[in-house]
Short mmCIF file of C-alpha atoms and ligand atoms in Angstrom, two decimals:
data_model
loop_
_atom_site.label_atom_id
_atom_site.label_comp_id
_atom_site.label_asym_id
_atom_site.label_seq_id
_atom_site.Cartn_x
_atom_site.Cartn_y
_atom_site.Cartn_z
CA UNK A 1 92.13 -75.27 168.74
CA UNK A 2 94.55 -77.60 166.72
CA UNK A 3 96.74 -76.02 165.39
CA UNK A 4 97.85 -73.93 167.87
CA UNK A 5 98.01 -70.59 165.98
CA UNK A 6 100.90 -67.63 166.40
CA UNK A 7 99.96 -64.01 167.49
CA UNK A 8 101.04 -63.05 163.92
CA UNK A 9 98.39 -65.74 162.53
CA UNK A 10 95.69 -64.78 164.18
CA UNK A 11 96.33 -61.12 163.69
CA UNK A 12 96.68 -61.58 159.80
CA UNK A 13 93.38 -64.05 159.95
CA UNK A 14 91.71 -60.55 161.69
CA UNK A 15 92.77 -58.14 159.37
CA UNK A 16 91.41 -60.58 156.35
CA UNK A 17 87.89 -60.96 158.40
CA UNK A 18 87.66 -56.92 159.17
CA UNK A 19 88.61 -56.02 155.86
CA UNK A 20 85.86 -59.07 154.13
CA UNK A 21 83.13 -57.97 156.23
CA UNK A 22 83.74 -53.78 156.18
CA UNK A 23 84.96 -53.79 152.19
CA UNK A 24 84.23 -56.74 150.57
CA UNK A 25 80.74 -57.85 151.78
CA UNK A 26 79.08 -54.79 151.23
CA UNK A 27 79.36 -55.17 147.57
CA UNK A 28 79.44 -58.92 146.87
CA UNK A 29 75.69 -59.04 146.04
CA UNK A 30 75.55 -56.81 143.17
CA UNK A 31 78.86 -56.89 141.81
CA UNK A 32 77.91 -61.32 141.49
CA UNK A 33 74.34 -60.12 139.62
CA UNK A 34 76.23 -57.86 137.62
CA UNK A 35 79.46 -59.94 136.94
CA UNK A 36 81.52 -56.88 137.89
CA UNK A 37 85.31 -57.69 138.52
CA UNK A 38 86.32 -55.94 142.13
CA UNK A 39 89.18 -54.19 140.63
CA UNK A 40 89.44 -51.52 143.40
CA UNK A 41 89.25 -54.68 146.33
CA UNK A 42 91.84 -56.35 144.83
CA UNK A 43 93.98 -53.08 144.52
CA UNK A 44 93.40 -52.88 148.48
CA UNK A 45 94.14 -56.66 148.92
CA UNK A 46 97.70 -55.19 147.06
CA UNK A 47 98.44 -52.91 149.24
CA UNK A 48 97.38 -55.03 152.70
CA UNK A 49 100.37 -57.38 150.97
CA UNK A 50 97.52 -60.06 150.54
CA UNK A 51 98.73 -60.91 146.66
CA UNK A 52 101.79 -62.23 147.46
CA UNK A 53 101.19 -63.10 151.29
CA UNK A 54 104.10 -65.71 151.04
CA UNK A 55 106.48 -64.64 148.95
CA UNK A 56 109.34 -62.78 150.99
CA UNK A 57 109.53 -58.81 151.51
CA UNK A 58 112.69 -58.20 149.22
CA UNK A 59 110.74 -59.30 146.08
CA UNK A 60 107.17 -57.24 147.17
CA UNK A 61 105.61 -59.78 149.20
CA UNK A 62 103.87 -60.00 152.91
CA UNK A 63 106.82 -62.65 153.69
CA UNK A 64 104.27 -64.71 156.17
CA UNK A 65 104.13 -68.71 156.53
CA UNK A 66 101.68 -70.01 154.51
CA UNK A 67 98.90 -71.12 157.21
CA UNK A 68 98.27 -67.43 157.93
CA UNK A 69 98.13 -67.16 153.95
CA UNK A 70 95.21 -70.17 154.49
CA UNK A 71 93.73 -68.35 157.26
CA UNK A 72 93.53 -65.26 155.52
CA UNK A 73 91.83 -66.82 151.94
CA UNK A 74 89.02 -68.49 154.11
CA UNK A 75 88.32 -65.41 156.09
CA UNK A 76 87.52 -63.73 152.31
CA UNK A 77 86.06 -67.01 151.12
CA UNK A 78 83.39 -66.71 153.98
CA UNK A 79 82.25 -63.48 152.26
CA UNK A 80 83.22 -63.39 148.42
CA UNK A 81 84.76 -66.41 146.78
CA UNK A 82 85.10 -64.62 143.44
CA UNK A 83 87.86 -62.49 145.49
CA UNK A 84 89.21 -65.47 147.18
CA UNK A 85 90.10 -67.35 143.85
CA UNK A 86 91.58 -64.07 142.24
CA UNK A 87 93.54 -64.09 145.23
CA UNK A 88 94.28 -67.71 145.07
CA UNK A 89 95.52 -67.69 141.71
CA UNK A 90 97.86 -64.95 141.72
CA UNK A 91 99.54 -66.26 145.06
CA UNK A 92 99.39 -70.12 144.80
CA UNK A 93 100.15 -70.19 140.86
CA UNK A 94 101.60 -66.72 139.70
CA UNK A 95 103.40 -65.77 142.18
CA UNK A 96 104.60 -69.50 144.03
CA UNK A 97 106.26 -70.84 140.75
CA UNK A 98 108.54 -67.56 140.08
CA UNK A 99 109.60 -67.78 143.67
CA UNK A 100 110.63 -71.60 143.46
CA UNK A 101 111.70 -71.82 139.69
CA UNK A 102 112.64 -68.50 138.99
CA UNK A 103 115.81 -66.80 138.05
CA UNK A 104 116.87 -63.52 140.01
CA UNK A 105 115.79 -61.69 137.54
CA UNK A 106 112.75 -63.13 136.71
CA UNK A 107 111.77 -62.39 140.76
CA UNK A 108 112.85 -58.65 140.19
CA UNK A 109 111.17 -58.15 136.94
CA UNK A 110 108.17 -60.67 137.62
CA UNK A 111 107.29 -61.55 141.26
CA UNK A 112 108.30 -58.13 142.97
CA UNK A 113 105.17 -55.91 140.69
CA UNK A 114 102.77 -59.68 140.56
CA UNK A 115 103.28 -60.15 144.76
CA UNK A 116 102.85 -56.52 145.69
CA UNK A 117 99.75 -56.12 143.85
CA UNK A 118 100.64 -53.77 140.98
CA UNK A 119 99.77 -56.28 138.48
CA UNK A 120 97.94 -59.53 138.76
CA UNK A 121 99.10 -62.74 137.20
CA UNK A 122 97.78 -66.28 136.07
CA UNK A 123 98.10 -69.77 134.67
CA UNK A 124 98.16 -70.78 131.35
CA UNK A 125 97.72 -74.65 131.26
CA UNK A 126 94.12 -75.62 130.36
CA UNK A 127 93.39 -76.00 126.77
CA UNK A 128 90.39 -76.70 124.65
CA UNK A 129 91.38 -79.86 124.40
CA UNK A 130 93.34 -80.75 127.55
CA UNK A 131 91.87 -80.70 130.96
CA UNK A 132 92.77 -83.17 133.41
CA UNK A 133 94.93 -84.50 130.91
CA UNK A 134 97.54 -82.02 131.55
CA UNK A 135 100.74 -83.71 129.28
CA UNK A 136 98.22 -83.16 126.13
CA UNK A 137 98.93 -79.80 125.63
CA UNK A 138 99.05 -78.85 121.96
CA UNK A 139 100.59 -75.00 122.54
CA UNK A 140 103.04 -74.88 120.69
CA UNK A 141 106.85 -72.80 121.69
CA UNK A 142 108.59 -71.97 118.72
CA UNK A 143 112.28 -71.35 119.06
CA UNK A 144 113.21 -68.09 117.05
CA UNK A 145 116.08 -65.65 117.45
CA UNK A 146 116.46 -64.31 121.27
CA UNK A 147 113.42 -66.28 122.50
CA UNK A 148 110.15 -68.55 121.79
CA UNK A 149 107.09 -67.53 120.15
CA UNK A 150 103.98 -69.30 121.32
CA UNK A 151 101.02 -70.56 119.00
CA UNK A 152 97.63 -71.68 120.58
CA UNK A 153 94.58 -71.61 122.84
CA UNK A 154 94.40 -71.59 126.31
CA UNK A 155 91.10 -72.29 128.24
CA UNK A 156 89.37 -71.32 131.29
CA UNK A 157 91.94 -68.70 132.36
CA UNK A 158 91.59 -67.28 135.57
CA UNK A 159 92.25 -63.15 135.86
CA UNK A 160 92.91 -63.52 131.98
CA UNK A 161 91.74 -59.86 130.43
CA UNK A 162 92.66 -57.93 134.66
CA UNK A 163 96.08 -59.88 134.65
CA UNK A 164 99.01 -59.11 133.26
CA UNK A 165 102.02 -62.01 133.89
CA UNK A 166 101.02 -65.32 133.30
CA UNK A 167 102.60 -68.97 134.21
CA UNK A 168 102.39 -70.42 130.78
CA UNK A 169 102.71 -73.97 129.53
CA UNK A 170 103.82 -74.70 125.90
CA UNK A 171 105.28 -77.41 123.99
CA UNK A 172 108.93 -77.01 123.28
CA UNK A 173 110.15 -80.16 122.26
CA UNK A 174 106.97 -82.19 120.70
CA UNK A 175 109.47 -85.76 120.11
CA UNK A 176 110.05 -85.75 124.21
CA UNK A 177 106.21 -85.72 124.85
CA UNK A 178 105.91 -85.32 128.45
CA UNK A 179 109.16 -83.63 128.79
CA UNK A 180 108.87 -81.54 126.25
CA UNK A 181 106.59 -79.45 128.09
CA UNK A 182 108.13 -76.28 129.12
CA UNK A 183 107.13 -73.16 131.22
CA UNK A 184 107.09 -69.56 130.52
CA UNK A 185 105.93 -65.99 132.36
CA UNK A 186 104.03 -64.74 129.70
CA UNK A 187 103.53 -60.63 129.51
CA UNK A 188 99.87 -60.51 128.57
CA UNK A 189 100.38 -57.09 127.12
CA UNK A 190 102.27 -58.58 124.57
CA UNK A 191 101.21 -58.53 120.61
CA UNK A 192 99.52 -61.84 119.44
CA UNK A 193 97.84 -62.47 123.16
CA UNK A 194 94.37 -62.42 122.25
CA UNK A 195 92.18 -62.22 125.55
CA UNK A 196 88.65 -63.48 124.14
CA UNK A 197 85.42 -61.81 126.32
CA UNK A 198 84.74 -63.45 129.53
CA UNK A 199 82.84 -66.78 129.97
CA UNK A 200 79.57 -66.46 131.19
CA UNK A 201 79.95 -68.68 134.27
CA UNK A 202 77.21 -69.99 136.95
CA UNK A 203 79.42 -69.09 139.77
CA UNK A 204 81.92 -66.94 140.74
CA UNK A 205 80.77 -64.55 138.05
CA UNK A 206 82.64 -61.34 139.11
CA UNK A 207 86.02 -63.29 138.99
CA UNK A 208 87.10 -62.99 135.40
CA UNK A 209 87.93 -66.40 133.60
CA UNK A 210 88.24 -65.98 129.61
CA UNK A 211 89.83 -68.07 126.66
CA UNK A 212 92.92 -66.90 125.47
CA UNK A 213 94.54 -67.18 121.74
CA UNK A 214 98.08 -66.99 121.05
CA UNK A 215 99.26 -65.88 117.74
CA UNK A 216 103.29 -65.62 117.39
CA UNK A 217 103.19 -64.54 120.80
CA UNK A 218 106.68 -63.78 121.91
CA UNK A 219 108.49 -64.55 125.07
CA UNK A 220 112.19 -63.98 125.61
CA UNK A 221 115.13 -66.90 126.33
CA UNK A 222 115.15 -65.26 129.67
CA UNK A 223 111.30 -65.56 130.57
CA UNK A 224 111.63 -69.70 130.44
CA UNK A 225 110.90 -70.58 133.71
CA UNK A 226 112.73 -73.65 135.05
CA UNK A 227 115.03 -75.16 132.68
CA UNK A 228 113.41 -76.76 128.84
CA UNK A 229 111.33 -79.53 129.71
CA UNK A 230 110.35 -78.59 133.69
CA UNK A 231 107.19 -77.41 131.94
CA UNK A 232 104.90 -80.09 133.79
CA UNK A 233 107.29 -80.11 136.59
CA UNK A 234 106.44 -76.25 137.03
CA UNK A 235 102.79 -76.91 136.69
CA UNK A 236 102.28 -79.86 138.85
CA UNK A 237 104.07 -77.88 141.62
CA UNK A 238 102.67 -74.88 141.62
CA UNK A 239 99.25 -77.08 141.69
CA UNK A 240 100.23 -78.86 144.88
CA UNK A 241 99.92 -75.13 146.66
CA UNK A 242 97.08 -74.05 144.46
CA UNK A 243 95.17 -77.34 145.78
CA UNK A 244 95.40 -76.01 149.38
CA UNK A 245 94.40 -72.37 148.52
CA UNK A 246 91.32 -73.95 146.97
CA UNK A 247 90.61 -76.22 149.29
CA UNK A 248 90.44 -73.23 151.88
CA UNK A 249 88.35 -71.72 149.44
CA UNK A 250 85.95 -74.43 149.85
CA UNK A 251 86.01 -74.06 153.55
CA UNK A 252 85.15 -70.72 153.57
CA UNK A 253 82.56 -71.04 151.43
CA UNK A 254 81.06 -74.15 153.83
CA UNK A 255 81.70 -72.08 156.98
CA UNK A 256 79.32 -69.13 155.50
CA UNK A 257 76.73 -71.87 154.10
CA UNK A 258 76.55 -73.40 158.20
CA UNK A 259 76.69 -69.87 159.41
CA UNK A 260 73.88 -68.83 157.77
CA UNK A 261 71.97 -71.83 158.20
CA UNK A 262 72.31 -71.63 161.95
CA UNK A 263 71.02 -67.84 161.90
CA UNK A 264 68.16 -68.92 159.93
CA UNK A 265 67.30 -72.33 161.69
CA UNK A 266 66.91 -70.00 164.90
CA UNK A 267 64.64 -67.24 163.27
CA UNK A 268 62.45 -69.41 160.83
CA UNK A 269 59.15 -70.75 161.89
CA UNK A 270 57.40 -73.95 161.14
CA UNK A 271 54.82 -76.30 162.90
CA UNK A 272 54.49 -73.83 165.62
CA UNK A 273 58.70 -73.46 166.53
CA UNK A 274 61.97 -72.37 164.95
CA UNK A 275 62.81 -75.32 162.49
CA UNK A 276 66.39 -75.73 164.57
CA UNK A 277 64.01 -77.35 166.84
CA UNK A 278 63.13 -80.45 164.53
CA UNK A 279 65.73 -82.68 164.58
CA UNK A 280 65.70 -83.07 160.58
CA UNK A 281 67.22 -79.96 160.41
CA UNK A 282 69.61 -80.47 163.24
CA UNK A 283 70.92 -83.14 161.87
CA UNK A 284 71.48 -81.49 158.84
CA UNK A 285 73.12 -78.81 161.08
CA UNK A 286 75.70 -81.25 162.65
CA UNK A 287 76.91 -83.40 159.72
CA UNK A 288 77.62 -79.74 158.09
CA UNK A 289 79.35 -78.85 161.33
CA UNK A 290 81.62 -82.04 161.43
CA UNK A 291 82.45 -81.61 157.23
CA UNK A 292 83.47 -78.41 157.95
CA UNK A 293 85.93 -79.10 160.89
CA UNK A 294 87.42 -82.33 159.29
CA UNK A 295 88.13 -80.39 155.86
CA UNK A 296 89.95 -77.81 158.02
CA UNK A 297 91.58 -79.55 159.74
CA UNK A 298 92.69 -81.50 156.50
CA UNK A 299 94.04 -77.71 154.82
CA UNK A 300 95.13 -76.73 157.78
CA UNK A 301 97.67 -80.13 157.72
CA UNK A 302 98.48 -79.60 154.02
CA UNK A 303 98.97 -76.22 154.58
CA UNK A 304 101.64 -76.47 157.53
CA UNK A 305 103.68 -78.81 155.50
CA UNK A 306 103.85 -76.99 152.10
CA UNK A 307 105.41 -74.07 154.40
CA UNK A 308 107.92 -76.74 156.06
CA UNK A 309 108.92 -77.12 152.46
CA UNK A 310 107.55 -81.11 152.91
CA UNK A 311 106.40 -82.43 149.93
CA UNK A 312 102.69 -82.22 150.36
CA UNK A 313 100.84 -83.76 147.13
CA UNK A 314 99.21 -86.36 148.82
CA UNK A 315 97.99 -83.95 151.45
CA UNK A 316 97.00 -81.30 149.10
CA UNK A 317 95.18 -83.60 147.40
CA UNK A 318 93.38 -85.18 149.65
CA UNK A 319 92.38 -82.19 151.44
CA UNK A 320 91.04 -80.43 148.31
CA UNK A 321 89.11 -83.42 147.28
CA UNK A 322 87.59 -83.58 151.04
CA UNK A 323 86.80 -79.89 151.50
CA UNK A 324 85.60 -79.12 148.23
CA UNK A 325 83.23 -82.05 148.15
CA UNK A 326 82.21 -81.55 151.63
CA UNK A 327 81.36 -77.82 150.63
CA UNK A 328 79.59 -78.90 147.80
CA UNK A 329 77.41 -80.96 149.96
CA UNK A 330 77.60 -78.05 152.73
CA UNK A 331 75.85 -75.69 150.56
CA UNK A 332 73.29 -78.16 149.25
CA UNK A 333 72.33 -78.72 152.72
CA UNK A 334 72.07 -74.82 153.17
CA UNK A 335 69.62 -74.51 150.04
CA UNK A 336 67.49 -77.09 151.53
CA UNK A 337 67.22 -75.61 154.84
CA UNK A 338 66.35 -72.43 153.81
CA UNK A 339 63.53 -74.16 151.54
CA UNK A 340 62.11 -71.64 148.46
CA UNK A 341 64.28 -68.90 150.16
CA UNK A 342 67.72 -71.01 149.31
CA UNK A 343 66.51 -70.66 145.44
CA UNK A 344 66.32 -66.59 145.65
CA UNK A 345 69.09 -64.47 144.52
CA UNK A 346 68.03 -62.18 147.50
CA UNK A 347 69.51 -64.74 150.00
CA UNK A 348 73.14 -65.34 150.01
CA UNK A 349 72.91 -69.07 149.91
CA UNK A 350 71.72 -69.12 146.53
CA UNK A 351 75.79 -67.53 145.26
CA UNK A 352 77.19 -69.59 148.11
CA UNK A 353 75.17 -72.92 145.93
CA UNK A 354 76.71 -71.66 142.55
CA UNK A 355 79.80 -70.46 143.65
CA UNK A 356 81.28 -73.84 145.61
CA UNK A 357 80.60 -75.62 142.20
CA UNK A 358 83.49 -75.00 140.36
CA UNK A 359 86.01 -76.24 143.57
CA UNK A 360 85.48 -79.76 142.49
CA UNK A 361 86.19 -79.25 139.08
CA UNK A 362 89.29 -76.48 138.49
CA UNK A 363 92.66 -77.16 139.48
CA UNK A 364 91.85 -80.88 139.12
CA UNK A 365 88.90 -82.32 139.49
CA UNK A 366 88.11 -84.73 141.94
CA UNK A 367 88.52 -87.42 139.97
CA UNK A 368 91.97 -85.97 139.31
CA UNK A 369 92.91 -85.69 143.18
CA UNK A 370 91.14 -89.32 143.58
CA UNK A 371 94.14 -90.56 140.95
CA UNK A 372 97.02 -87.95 142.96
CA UNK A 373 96.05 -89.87 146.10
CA UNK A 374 95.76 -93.57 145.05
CA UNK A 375 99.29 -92.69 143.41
CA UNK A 376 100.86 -91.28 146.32
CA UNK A 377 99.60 -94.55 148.53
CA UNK A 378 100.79 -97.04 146.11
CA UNK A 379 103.85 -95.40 145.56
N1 LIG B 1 105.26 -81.68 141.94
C1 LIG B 1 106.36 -81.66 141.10
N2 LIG B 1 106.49 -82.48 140.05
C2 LIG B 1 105.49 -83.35 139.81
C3 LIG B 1 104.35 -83.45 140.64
C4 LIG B 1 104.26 -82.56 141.74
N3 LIG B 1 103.21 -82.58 142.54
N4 LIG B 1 103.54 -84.40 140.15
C5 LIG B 1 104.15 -84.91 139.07
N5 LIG B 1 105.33 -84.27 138.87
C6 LIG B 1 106.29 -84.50 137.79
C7 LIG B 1 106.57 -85.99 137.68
O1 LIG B 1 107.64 -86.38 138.51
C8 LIG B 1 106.93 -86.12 136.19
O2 LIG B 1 108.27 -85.72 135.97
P1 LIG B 1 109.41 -86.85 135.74
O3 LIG B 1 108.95 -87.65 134.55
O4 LIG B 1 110.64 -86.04 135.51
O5 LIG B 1 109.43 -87.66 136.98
C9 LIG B 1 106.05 -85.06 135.54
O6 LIG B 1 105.70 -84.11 136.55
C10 LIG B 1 104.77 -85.65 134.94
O7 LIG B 1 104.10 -86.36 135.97
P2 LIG B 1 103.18 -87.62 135.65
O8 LIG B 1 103.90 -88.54 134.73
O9 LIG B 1 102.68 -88.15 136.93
O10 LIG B 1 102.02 -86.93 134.82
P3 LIG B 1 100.67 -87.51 134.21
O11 LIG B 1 100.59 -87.12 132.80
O12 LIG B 1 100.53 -88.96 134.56
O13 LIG B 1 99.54 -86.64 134.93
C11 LIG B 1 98.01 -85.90 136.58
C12 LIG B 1 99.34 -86.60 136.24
C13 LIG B 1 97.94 -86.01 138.07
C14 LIG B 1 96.79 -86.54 135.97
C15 LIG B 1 98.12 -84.43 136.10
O14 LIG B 1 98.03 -84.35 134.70
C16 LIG B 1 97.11 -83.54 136.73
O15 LIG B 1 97.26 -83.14 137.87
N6 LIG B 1 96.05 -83.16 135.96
C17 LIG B 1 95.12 -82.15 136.38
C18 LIG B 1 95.52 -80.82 135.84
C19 LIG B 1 94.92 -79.71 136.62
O16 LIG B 1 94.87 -79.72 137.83
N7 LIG B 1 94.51 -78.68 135.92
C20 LIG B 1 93.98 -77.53 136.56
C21 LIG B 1 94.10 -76.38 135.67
S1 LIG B 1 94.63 -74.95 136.44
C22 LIG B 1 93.29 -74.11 136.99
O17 LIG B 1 92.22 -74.60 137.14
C23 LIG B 1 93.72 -72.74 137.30
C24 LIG B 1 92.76 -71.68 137.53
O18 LIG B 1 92.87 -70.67 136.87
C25 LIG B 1 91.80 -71.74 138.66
#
């Protein structure tokens, strides 16, 4: 198998399948019909060191490369992608930007409690009105004695309401435009952080995503992350990673979808043999299969260069818009194959179908990656 993986990997990809199958699985059903946020899980993911898997030991994290990081995301993708992006976020875009842009003692005070699982964190970019359009921000930082105070709405905010430190974008300088953009780590339990209730989403519902409302929300001189300005800098970066972690998301997800599809294709009659037999469904079966393999392979590349420290956005990109578009179309195929089944809650397919939505839309669409890539090649 390319690449060729470390004892370590593999051991770390082992723990993350025992522990998705034994803990995780068992619950994933109800706690999706219910929209019920797996607070205790993620406690446990804490304390396995699987919030801050790359971030090193002095500052709370697992310290491993980030392929076993990868490894470790799909393994709880294949069973509960809600987990797998509250995992994402707080590693790829909480925890990664402190640990590249942040101050000594932004890592004691920030990254050692966010990458050892006492608190989670989050990322503050999205607004109403600015999407994929990140430079449009309209949050305003307003400098005041000893610090900034922040005015405005963020949108679509990932562990917003369970999280506590959040990677936040505001406006510093609005005459600079792009480069007036800077970035803060925002304490959530701070007054004038408004958490609003969370959305009611088609997928992923026991992940928690909510709007969030700034009112003279304070942050310190010391809590700028990067220097004035790196705002989009900050952002962009921490993206690059959170592309990947996504992207392995999406694998996971598309590795269950085939899995299950294979089970059934075996078991489920029609025209006298199991429909595996008719070669409709096994060529639905082997176009999955080969999706699946070429987006890994794809994360897997992105993944081992983000831990060389290689700039990776072309890779990132193009591996999230491959895998999370192949997924999409992964779990289509799975609906289809398991016929009126695939539409039932009962069967999980039908979360598998909702959940792998969202992976071409947040933390840039496809579209978005479409523009990173053509960039990157014309460069
Ligand atoms: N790493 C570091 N810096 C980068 C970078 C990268 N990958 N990409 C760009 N930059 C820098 C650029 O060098 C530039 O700085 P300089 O001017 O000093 O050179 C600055 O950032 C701005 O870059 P651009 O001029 O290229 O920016 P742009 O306005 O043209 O936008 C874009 C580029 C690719 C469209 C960008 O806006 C983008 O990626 N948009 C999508 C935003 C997105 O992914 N949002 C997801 C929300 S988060 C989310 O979903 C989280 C969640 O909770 C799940």
């Amino acid at each position: 198998m390319f690449p060729a993986f470390t004892e370590d990997q593999l051991a770390i990809r082992d723990a993350a399948r025992d522990f998705a199958v034994n803990e995780i699985e068992p619950g994933a059903m109800a706690r999706d019909h219910a929209a019920e946020f797996p607070s205790d899980i993620i406690r446990q993911l804490g304390e396995m060191g699987f919030m801050g898997m790359t971030v090193p030991e002095a500052y709370g994290g697992a310290g491993v490369d980030y392929l076993s990081y990868i490894l470790a995301l799909e393994e709880i993708a294949k069973v509960d992608a809600s987990v797998a992006v509250t995992m994402s976020v707080n590693n790829s875009v909480a925890c990664a930007p402190i640990l590249v842009f942040g101050t000594e003692a932004q890592k004691q005070k920030y990254l050692k409690p966010l990458a050892s699982g006492e608190v989670l964190g989050g990322f503050m970019l999205t607004e109403p009105d600015a999407g994929s359009d990140a430079a449009a921000l309209k949050c305003r930082a307003t400098k005041v004695e000893g610090g900034w105070q922040l005015n405005g709405a963020k949108a679509w905010i990932t562990n917003g309401g369970v999280g506590r430190y959040f990677v936040t974008m505001a406006v510093t300088h609005p005459e600079l435009g792009k480069k007036g953009i800077s970035a803060f780590v925002l304490d959530a339990e701070r007054p004038g952080v408004h958490m609003a209730k969370p959305e009611e989403k088609m997928g992923l519902r026991s992940s928690k995503t909510v709007m969030v409302t700034l009112e003279d929300a304070f942050v310190a001189d010391d809590d700028l992350l990067g220097g004035p300005g790196d705002g989009l800098k900050v952002a962009l970066h921490g993206l690059d990673g959170g592309r990947i972690g996504i992207a392995a998301q999406a694998v996971g997800i598309a590795q269950r979808a085939l899995n299950e599809s294979i089970a059934y294709a075996r078991t489920r009659h029609s025209f006298g043999k199991p429909i595996g037999e008719h070669q409709a469904i096994q060529t639905y079966l082997a176009e999955m299969e080969a999706r699946v393999q070429a987006s890994r392979l794809l994360v897997y590349k992105a993944a081992i260069m983000r831990n060389e420290g290689q700039p990776c956005t072309l890779e990132a990109a193009t591996a999230k818009l491959f895998a999370t578009e192949s997924a999409v179309w992964v779990c289509d195929r799975a609906v289809q194959i398991f016929g009126g089944y695939g539409y039932s809650r009962e069967y999980v397919v039908e979360r598998l179908y909702r959940d792998v939505r969202v992976t071409t839309i947040y933390e840039g669409t496809s579209e978005i990656q479409r523009i990173v890539v053509a960039r990157s090649l014309l460069k």
